[in-house]
XYZ file of C-alpha atoms in Angstrom:
493
model
C 102.310 60.724 118.422
C 103.004 60.962 114.705
C 105.350 63.678 113.502
C 103.812 63.689 110.008
C 102.424 67.012 108.734
C 98.691 67.739 108.787
C 96.818 66.917 105.595
C 93.822 68.348 103.789
C 91.746 65.451 105.095
C 93.079 65.723 108.687
C 94.200 69.355 108.967
C 94.446 70.079 112.709
C 97.875 69.388 114.297
C 97.966 67.178 117.378
C 100.177 69.607 119.350
C 101.980 72.946 119.106
C 105.481 71.444 118.948
C 105.601 67.974 117.438
C 108.794 65.968 117.934
C 112.138 66.695 119.577
C 112.845 70.177 118.241
C 115.454 72.833 119.246
C 113.215 74.872 121.562
C 114.940 77.964 123.016
C 114.113 81.432 124.313
C 113.917 84.511 122.085
C 117.353 85.860 123.027
C 119.023 82.560 122.134
C 117.160 82.403 118.841
C 118.179 85.979 118.028
C 121.832 85.047 118.400
C 121.420 82.804 115.357
C 120.917 85.868 113.145
C 124.345 87.025 111.826
C 125.603 90.606 111.953
C 124.747 91.011 108.262
C 121.721 89.079 107.089
C 118.545 89.094 105.058
C 115.670 88.572 107.461
C 112.557 87.031 105.926
C 109.568 87.552 108.225
C 106.071 86.136 107.945
C 103.076 88.424 108.150
C 100.563 90.081 105.861
C 97.901 92.691 106.518
C 99.320 93.400 109.976
C 98.796 89.822 111.214
C 100.722 86.546 111.384
C 104.128 88.133 111.953
C 106.879 87.057 114.428
C 107.034 89.156 117.581
C 109.556 88.232 120.249
C 112.565 87.264 118.118
C 112.641 90.595 116.195
C 112.419 92.433 119.522
C 115.311 90.351 120.856
C 117.327 91.158 117.730
C 116.676 94.869 118.317
C 117.940 94.578 121.901
C 121.102 92.694 120.902
C 124.293 93.549 119.053
C 124.266 95.935 116.101
C 123.285 94.332 112.828
C 122.797 95.324 109.208
C 119.572 93.701 108.087
C 117.612 93.548 104.885
C 114.055 92.881 106.051
C 111.623 91.200 103.663
C 107.972 90.557 104.521
C 104.929 89.366 102.636
C 102.948 92.491 103.530
C 102.278 94.728 106.523
C 103.700 93.613 109.882
C 103.738 94.935 113.459
C 105.840 97.458 115.329
C 107.896 94.596 116.751
C 109.552 94.590 113.313
C 108.886 97.890 111.574
C 109.488 100.084 114.615
C 111.841 98.110 116.883
C 114.371 97.239 114.161
C 114.280 100.785 112.780
C 114.735 102.462 116.157
C 117.602 100.104 117.059
C 119.355 100.951 113.791
C 119.429 97.313 112.673
C 117.245 97.730 109.587
C 119.165 98.917 106.520
C 116.890 97.798 103.696
C 113.171 96.950 103.434
C 111.202 94.964 100.838
C 108.466 94.966 99.461
C 105.812 96.719 101.599
C 105.444 98.561 104.902
C 102.758 100.355 106.880
C 104.187 101.603 110.176
C 105.144 105.257 110.833
C 108.684 104.547 112.088
C 109.842 102.682 108.985
C 107.955 105.041 106.672
C 109.801 108.031 108.121
C 113.137 106.232 107.885
C 112.480 105.450 104.219
C 111.505 109.020 103.426
C 114.638 110.409 105.105
C 116.885 107.898 103.337
C 117.911 106.003 106.483
C 116.320 102.788 105.183
C 116.486 101.788 101.525
C 113.081 100.645 100.252
C 112.239 98.598 97.172
C 108.529 98.584 96.356
C 107.304 95.427 94.655
C 104.114 93.759 93.435
C 103.145 91.023 95.898
C 102.414 88.412 93.231
C 106.019 88.497 92.004
C 107.935 88.258 95.287
C 107.975 84.453 95.475
C 109.459 84.191 91.984
C 111.881 87.028 92.745
C 113.308 84.861 95.516
C 113.128 81.616 93.597
C 114.946 83.052 90.589
C 117.222 85.492 92.452
C 115.485 88.577 91.132
C 116.441 90.569 94.252
C 120.053 89.414 94.397
C 121.489 92.945 94.356
C 119.523 93.874 97.472
C 119.588 90.723 99.598
C 122.715 90.822 101.757
C 124.371 88.174 103.914
C 122.947 84.888 105.164
C 119.229 84.395 104.646
C 117.277 83.737 107.845
C 113.506 83.201 107.973
C 111.652 84.057 111.196
C 108.032 82.992 110.907
C 105.009 82.551 113.130
C 103.123 79.242 113.311
C 100.327 77.583 115.246
C 102.311 74.336 115.153
C 105.670 73.039 113.982
C 107.102 69.584 113.335
C 110.489 68.269 112.194
C 109.999 69.398 108.588
C 106.694 71.281 108.517
C 104.857 74.221 110.038
C 101.300 75.532 109.954
C 100.943 79.340 109.594
C 98.768 81.493 111.848
C 96.578 84.349 110.586
C 98.314 84.903 107.251
C 100.204 82.924 104.624
C 101.565 85.682 102.388
C 104.983 84.795 101.022
C 105.964 82.574 103.963
C 106.309 79.418 101.798
C 108.743 81.263 99.516
C 110.687 82.647 102.504
C 111.035 79.222 104.097
C 112.214 77.777 100.804
C 114.758 80.571 100.205
C 116.213 80.690 103.744
C 119.519 79.193 104.852
C 118.133 78.747 108.359
C 114.693 78.878 109.914
C 113.411 80.181 113.255
C 109.785 79.437 114.165
C 107.720 81.286 116.770
C 104.875 79.020 117.916
C 102.044 81.236 119.110
C 99.717 79.749 121.738
C 97.176 82.586 121.345
C 96.271 81.367 117.859
C 93.927 78.336 117.686
C 95.225 75.116 116.184
C 92.036 75.033 114.133
C 93.458 77.829 111.972
C 95.011 74.946 110.042
C 91.536 74.358 108.595
C 91.671 77.561 106.512
C 95.144 77.123 104.988
C 95.712 75.824 101.470
C 99.442 75.898 100.706
C 100.198 75.147 97.073
C 103.619 75.487 95.428
C 103.960 76.246 91.749
C 106.467 74.558 89.471
C 109.264 76.284 87.588
C 108.981 77.790 84.083
C 108.955 76.855 81.283
C 107.100 73.737 82.449
C 104.950 75.590 84.970
C 101.369 74.338 84.864
C 98.359 76.629 85.247
C 97.113 77.006 88.822
C 94.492 74.201 88.996
C 91.690 76.204 90.624
C 88.297 75.592 89.043
C 86.422 77.695 91.630
C 87.636 80.576 93.831
C 87.395 78.562 97.065
C 88.597 75.173 95.836
C 91.407 73.620 97.896
C 94.397 72.315 95.968
C 97.191 72.201 98.585
C 97.726 71.290 102.211
C 97.586 73.084 105.599
C 101.345 72.878 106.139
C 104.459 74.515 104.730
C 107.264 71.997 104.242
C 110.973 72.661 104.826
C 114.300 70.825 105.048
C 114.657 69.587 108.630
C 118.339 70.591 108.611
C 117.323 74.260 108.205
C 115.389 74.431 111.489
C 117.648 76.424 113.844
C 115.254 77.290 116.680
C 111.692 77.051 117.946
C 110.425 79.745 120.331
C 107.163 79.406 122.234
C 105.240 82.682 122.528
C 101.920 83.825 123.937
C 101.198 87.186 122.310
C 98.440 88.346 120.021
C 98.818 90.259 116.776
C 98.626 94.040 116.935
C 96.400 94.433 113.864
C 94.949 97.492 112.236
C 91.882 99.012 113.835
C 89.375 100.125 111.231
C 87.902 103.552 111.826
C 84.141 103.933 111.760
C 82.826 104.905 108.315
C 82.304 108.656 107.905
C 79.853 110.467 105.632
C 82.319 110.374 102.744
C 82.841 106.615 103.098
C 79.100 106.022 103.162
C 78.562 108.184 100.074
C 81.329 106.374 98.175
C 79.852 103.022 99.218
C 76.369 104.079 98.060
C 77.704 105.233 94.680
C 79.646 101.986 94.273
C 76.608 99.885 95.126
C 74.399 101.754 92.639
C 77.016 101.331 89.920
C 77.407 97.605 90.622
C 73.637 97.090 90.748
C 73.330 98.543 87.251
C 76.421 96.786 85.940
C 75.323 93.374 87.204
C 72.046 93.848 85.359
C 73.660 94.693 81.991
C 77.165 93.193 81.836
C 77.641 89.548 80.689
C 80.666 89.402 83.026
C 78.191 88.836 85.875
C 75.940 86.335 84.132
C 76.974 83.406 86.343
C 78.662 84.894 89.425
C 79.774 88.135 91.034
C 83.408 87.839 92.111
C 84.915 90.816 93.921
C 88.173 92.019 95.487
C 88.683 94.963 97.843
C 91.897 96.693 98.910
C 92.963 96.651 102.545
C 92.105 99.526 104.882
C 89.225 101.351 106.503
C 87.704 102.504 103.223
C 87.872 99.006 101.728
C 86.298 97.581 104.864
C 83.531 100.201 104.695
C 82.890 99.483 101.017
C 82.333 95.809 101.803
C 79.362 96.934 103.877
C 77.717 98.207 100.700
C 77.455 94.626 99.474
C 74.801 93.748 102.046
C 72.283 95.565 99.831
C 73.796 94.609 96.461
C 71.259 93.007 94.110
C 72.862 89.849 92.701
C 69.718 87.774 92.104
C 70.419 84.058 92.273
C 74.086 84.492 91.362
C 76.722 83.499 93.931
C 78.615 86.423 95.478
C 82.259 85.407 95.947
C 85.397 87.121 97.215
C 88.738 86.385 95.527
C 91.333 88.812 96.807
C 94.270 89.491 99.038
C 92.833 90.181 102.508
C 89.778 89.194 104.507
C 88.550 92.073 106.677
C 85.772 92.420 109.228
C 83.261 93.447 106.570
C 83.559 90.046 104.893
C 82.727 88.291 108.169
C 79.551 90.394 108.251
C 78.657 89.171 104.768
C 79.357 85.551 105.698
C 77.240 85.844 108.846
C 74.418 87.401 106.815
C 74.521 84.492 104.360
C 75.377 86.864 101.509
C 78.813 85.478 100.626
C 79.326 82.065 99.045
C 83.000 81.979 100.004
C 86.193 83.985 100.369
C 89.730 83.279 99.178
C 92.686 85.447 100.284
C 96.165 85.292 101.780
C 95.516 87.046 105.115
C 92.917 87.366 107.847
C 93.530 91.111 108.152
C 90.946 91.466 110.908
C 90.692 93.862 113.806
C 91.217 92.466 117.312
C 87.442 92.138 117.650
C 87.272 90.464 114.267
C 89.898 87.937 115.327
C 87.927 87.139 118.494
C 84.846 86.597 116.380
C 86.625 84.308 113.941
C 88.470 82.312 116.604
C 85.243 81.703 118.538
C 83.720 79.882 115.545
C 86.750 78.948 113.463
C 85.442 75.525 112.435
C 82.326 77.101 110.906
C 84.167 79.982 109.199
C 86.652 77.484 107.754
C 83.836 76.174 105.565
C 83.699 79.565 103.839
C 87.294 80.881 104.034
C 90.541 79.700 102.467
C 94.004 81.296 102.766
C 96.597 80.789 100.034
C 100.186 81.897 99.394
C 100.467 85.399 97.919
C 101.677 84.129 94.551
C 98.401 82.176 94.251
C 95.939 84.674 95.765
C 97.323 87.457 93.553
C 98.204 85.451 90.450
C 97.088 86.662 87.032
C 95.503 83.372 85.932
C 92.801 82.995 88.608
C 92.017 86.732 88.660
C 91.283 86.582 84.925
C 89.619 83.158 85.057
C 87.117 84.118 87.739
C 86.329 87.499 86.191
C 87.249 89.467 89.292
C 85.924 92.982 89.753
C 88.656 94.798 91.687
C 87.954 97.747 93.994
C 91.069 99.534 95.212
C 91.944 102.994 96.472
C 94.615 105.582 95.687
C 96.274 108.727 96.982
C 95.083 110.614 93.904
C 93.714 110.143 90.402
C 94.391 112.446 87.490
C 92.116 113.669 84.745
C 93.234 110.931 82.379
C 92.650 108.097 84.860
C 96.210 107.490 86.034
C 96.298 106.653 89.747
C 99.014 107.299 92.310
C 98.634 104.808 95.170
C 101.957 105.146 96.977
C 103.388 108.690 97.146
C 102.351 112.019 98.629
C 103.147 114.794 96.103
C 105.162 112.254 94.173
C 108.010 112.089 96.700
C 107.000 110.779 100.135
C 106.152 107.098 100.121
C 103.042 106.072 102.058
C 103.006 102.275 102.265
C 103.799 100.617 98.966
C 101.959 99.209 95.991
C 101.380 95.866 97.716
C 99.059 93.695 95.688
C 96.795 96.433 94.377
C 98.231 96.424 90.874
C 98.059 92.632 90.700
C 94.296 93.181 90.693
C 94.024 96.585 88.970
C 95.990 95.264 85.994
C 94.389 91.823 85.698
C 90.786 92.305 86.820
C 87.986 92.141 84.261
C 86.636 95.362 85.750
C 88.939 97.705 87.668
C 87.535 100.353 90.021
C 89.436 103.034 91.945
C 87.413 104.353 94.900
C 88.645 107.318 96.933
C 87.450 110.478 98.699
C 87.659 113.511 96.434
C 89.733 115.506 98.954
C 92.280 115.052 101.740
C 93.490 117.151 104.690
C 89.972 118.177 105.715
C 89.206 119.403 102.219
C 92.384 121.430 101.749
C 93.801 119.106 99.064
C 92.077 117.762 95.959
C 92.666 114.089 95.254
C 91.494 114.610 91.691
C 94.446 116.325 90.009
C 95.436 117.373 86.471
C 98.393 114.971 86.336
C 99.776 112.704 89.028
C 103.396 113.224 90.021
C 103.771 109.461 90.458
C 101.885 106.729 88.571
C 101.206 103.248 89.987
C 98.101 102.333 87.967
C 98.093 103.654 84.432
C 95.115 104.978 82.476
C 95.199 101.698 80.504
C 94.118 99.734 83.582
C 91.620 102.003 85.369
C 88.030 101.533 84.176
C 85.974 103.337 86.821
C 86.632 106.108 89.372
C 84.233 106.445 92.321
C 84.162 109.278 94.863
C 81.476 110.615 97.186
C 80.375 112.823 94.263
C 79.607 110.072 91.775
C 80.985 107.564 89.297
C 83.253 108.275 86.325
C 83.037 105.501 83.736
C 86.195 105.777 81.615
C 85.720 102.701 79.458
C 86.052 103.484 75.773
C 86.914 107.147 76.269
C 89.930 108.745 74.619
C 92.469 110.653 76.671
C 90.889 113.879 75.406
C 87.428 112.734 76.530
C 88.331 111.337 79.936
C 89.002 114.638 81.774
C 85.355 115.751 81.726
C 84.274 112.396 83.192
C 86.897 112.427 85.945
C 86.269 116.088 86.765
C 82.602 115.262 87.413
C 83.574 113.290 90.543
C 85.938 115.966 91.902
C 84.929 118.118 94.849
C 82.877 121.051 93.482
C 85.262 123.555 95.103
C 88.081 122.332 92.839
C 86.198 121.964 89.586
C 86.775 125.585 88.458
C 90.531 125.124 88.902
C 90.434 121.832 87.017
C 88.341 123.430 84.268
C 90.822 126.299 84.017
C 93.590 123.770 83.558
C 91.661 121.984 80.818
C 90.978 125.269 79.037
C 94.691 126.058 79.240
C 95.732 122.835 77.514
C 92.774 122.331 75.171
C 94.536 123.954 72.218
C 97.708 121.937 72.646
C 98.433 119.237 70.113
C 98.885 115.598 70.962
C 96.641 112.777 72.116
C 97.283 113.658 75.776
C 97.581 117.425 76.211
C 99.181 118.457 79.502
C 100.681 121.634 80.938
C 103.877 122.155 82.918
C 101.976 123.523 85.929
C 99.714 120.748 87.244
C 98.923 122.144 90.684
C 95.334 122.515 91.856
C 93.987 125.254 94.118
C 90.411 125.754 95.238
């Protein structure tokens, strides 16, 4: 049996563990993590993360860990390590209630970061003030060899973590099919100033290999596991979701008919979550003519599988199969066929500026709130309590040819307006937001001044809050300046 890594031409590994590797149990592997360490963990979109080694770390001696992931991971990391007191710092994204509460109470220090930049942050020591102790990568794989591994359901920033780590621990997961290697396209960029453009000529072109390479001397342990991901479960679309989706579809239908951006292809991206998944359903009725409909984004959700099965999607490029448990079953049952349509790349490729601009991506993301000038807050409740993190949303909001923020007009069963006079925290500035969509309509902000935008944004607010928003506008209308605002920016029905 050869111990060579899989190739693009022959992608499927011959076995789970290839060669004479240091195979141990989870407790033994956990002992290889020092008392103070930076723990790089694979995972993105709630899938592809290590499971048994983090749990063993949480059950062991006290540690002080800086935990760095590519994106959202499971409770085995973001609950177990918080509840054990081992997690001291967290980068650059999180989704689970336990770690969110610890961040908001100050027990865990959190540094929010754009996904596209994390690989370079590690390569060029951009996080050096926060990364403490020895650097240990714990990653999940479908197969591992002496100097290579094949990821499972996500790639994320795993290649960067493996490269930056002093030692490597690999969990080999028998519940994930070896054929997942068919979807992976691992490509490593060079260093500036001689860094070449990413050589993608189409969104689904393959330019790398199925395997992540590493120095064989770094491999400290291999742990065999047999446990599935605990991914997000998407809620069923409600009336608000369906109304937002219908408004988005009508806008895109009209835009595709008039905008030269869509002359040759329609290339879209959607943010992760139940709303994003619901919005993908709107594409089944989207009128694209004979143009190819392509997805170039960060996550592949169940709604994209529906589009592939319906023959509506020409292909999908992302960094994570952020599917529900049912979606995973569906993909695994026909992985060889889906691999013809799906490619997973590292996060610094899937979210890179160059391809997003080159392919003319239309980005559809959500937010906590949007203000009357088009600034969007995607990460904080009332400007203070962090929700998840910016993730990769701004990689697309900032660089897309057409940037859309889609959100319900209210929260808390209608008790809170999500259209506000001025956001207390800004993640996406008015410079980057082109369109706002709610269940009440579409606000097209392109070409409008900051004095003209409020009327457009207010038109998609819940009608119960429009009088309060109008009162605010009347209050500030006589103020001087290009962007008149008042000190009191609260909204009441």
